XYZ file of N, CA, C and O in Angstrom:
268
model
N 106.645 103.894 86.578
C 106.046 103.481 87.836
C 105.784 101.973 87.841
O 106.189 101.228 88.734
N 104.857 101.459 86.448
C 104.724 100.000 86.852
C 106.155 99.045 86.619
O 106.201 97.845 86.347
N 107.224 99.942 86.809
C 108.421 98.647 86.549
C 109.091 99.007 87.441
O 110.266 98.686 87.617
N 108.292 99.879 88.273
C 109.626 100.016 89.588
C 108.647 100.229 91.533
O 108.723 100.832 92.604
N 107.659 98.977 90.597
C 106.916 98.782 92.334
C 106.083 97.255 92.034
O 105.149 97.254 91.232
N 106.324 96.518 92.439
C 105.507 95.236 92.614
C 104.320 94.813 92.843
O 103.676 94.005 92.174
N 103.932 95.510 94.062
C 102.721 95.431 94.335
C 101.488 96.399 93.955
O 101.485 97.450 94.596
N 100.661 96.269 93.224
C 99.478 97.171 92.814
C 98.013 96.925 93.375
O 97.939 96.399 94.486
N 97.041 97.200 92.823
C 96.050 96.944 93.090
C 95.106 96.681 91.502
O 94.928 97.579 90.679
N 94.550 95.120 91.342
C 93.462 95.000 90.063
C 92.275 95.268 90.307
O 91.694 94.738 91.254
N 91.806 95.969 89.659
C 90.350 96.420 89.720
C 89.320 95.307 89.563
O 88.781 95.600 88.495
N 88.816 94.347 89.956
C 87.941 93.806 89.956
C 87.315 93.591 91.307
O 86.689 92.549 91.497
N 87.438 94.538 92.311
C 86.738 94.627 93.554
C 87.422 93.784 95.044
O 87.120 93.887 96.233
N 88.428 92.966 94.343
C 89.055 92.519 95.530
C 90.663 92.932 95.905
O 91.183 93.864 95.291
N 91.292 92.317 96.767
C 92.923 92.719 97.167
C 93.850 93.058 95.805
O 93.788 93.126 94.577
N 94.834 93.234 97.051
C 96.230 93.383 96.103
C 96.881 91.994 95.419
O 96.576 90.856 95.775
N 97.804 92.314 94.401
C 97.957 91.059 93.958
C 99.198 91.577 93.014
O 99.447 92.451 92.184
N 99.990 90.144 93.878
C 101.972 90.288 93.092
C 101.847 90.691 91.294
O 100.846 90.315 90.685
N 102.821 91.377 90.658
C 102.780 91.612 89.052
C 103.815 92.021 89.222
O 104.362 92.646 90.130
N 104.316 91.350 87.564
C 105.471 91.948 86.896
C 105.200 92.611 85.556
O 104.494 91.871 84.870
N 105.539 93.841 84.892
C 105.797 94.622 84.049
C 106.328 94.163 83.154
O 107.556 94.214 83.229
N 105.697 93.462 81.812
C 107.232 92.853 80.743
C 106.895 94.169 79.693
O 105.989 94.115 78.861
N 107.745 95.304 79.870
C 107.430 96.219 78.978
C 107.869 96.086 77.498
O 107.323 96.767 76.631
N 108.561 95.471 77.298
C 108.865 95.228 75.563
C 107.762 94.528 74.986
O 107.507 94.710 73.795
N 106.962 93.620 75.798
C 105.392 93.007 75.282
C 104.341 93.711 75.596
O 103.209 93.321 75.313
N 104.558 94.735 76.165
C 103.529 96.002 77.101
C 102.420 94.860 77.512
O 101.286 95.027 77.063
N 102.687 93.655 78.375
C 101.897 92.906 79.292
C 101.815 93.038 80.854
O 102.729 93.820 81.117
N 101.384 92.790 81.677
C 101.555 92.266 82.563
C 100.935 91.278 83.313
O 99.711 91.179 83.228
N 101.517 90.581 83.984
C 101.486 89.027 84.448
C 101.826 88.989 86.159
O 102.866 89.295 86.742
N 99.928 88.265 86.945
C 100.320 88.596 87.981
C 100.217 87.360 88.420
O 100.227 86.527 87.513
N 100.105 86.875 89.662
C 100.641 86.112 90.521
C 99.581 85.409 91.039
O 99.354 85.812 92.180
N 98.874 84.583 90.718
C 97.460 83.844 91.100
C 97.553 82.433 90.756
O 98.508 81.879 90.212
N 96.218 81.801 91.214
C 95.447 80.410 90.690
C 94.716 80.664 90.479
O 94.104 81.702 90.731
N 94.287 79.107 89.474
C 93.146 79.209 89.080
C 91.548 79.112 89.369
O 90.634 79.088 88.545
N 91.484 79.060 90.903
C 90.965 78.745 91.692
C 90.610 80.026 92.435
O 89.820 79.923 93.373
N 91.176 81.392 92.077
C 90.698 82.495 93.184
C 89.670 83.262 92.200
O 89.365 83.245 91.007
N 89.371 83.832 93.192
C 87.765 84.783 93.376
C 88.113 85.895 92.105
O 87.278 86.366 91.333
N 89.363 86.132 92.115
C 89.709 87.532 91.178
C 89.577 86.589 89.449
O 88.747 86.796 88.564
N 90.947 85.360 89.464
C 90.374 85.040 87.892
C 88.786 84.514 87.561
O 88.361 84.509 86.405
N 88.293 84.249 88.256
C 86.888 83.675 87.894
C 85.972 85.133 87.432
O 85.080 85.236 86.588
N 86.497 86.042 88.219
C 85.459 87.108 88.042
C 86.046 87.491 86.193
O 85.292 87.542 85.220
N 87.666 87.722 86.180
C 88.441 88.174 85.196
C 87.576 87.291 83.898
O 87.139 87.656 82.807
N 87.581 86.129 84.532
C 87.079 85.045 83.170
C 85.371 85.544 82.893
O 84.854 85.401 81.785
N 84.761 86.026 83.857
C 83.704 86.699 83.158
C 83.496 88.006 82.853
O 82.554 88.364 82.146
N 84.282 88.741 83.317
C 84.372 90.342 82.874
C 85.740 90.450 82.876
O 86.382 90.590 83.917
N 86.547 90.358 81.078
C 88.029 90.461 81.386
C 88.420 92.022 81.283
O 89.631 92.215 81.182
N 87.705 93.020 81.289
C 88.160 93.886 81.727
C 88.689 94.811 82.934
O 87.986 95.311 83.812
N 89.722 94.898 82.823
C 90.568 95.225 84.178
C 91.554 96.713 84.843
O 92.351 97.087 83.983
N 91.595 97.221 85.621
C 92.579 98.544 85.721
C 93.493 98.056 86.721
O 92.858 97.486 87.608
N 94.783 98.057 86.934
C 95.538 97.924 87.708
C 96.456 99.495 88.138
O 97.213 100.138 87.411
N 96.052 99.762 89.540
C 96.487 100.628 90.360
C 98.098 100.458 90.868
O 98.499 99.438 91.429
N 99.158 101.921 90.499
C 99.911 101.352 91.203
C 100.283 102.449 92.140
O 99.998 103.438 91.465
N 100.838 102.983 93.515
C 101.472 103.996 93.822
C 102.567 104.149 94.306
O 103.080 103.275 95.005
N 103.170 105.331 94.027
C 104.643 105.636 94.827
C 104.705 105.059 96.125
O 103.754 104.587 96.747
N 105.842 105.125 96.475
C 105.924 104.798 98.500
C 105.784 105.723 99.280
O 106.012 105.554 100.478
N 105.365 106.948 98.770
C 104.476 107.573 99.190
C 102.877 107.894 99.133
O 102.127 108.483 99.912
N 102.684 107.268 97.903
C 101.489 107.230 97.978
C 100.594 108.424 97.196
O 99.364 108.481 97.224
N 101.561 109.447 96.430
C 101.187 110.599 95.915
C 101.238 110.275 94.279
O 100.220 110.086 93.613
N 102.348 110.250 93.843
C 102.096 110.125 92.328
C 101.999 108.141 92.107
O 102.739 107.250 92.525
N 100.632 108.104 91.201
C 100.208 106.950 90.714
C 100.455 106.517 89.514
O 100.785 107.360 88.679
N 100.369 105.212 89.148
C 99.747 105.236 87.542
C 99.245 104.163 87.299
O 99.564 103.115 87.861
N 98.166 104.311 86.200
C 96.509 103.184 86.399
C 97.041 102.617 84.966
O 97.469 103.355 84.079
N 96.926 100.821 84.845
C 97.028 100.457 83.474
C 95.749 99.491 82.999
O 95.593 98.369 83.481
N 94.937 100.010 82.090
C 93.841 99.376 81.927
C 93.648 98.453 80.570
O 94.230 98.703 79.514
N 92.796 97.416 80.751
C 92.995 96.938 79.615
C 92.078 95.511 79.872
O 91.298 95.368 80.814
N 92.426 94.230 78.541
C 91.997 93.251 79.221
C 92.459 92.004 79.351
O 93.247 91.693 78.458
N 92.164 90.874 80.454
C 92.730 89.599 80.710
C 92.520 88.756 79.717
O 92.948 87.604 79.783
């Protein structure tokens, strides 16, 4: 699932936000500055879940971990 949909959702209380899947480093790397509301929060609580779902919207999968 997370290598075959782009857009997810990070758990730190705000929007969606672009990511890519580098599964041979089991990382992922999303699409920000350093200047938004989400890394500042990340830089004080780097723990994180990223939501992703089908295009339907039925089967998910959550990857948790930290920044």
């Amino acid at each position: 699932m997370l290598s075959r949909h782009p857009f997810g959702v990070l758990g730190t209380g705000k929007r969606r936000m672009l990511y890519q899947w580098d599964a041979a480093a089991r990382i992922i790397r999303f699409s920000t500055t350093a200047d938004r509301i989400k890394v500042r929060r990340l830089r004080n609580d780097p723990r994180a879940s990223l939501h992703v779902s089908s295009e339907d919207h039925w089967p998910s999968a959550v990857a948790e971990g930290e920044a």
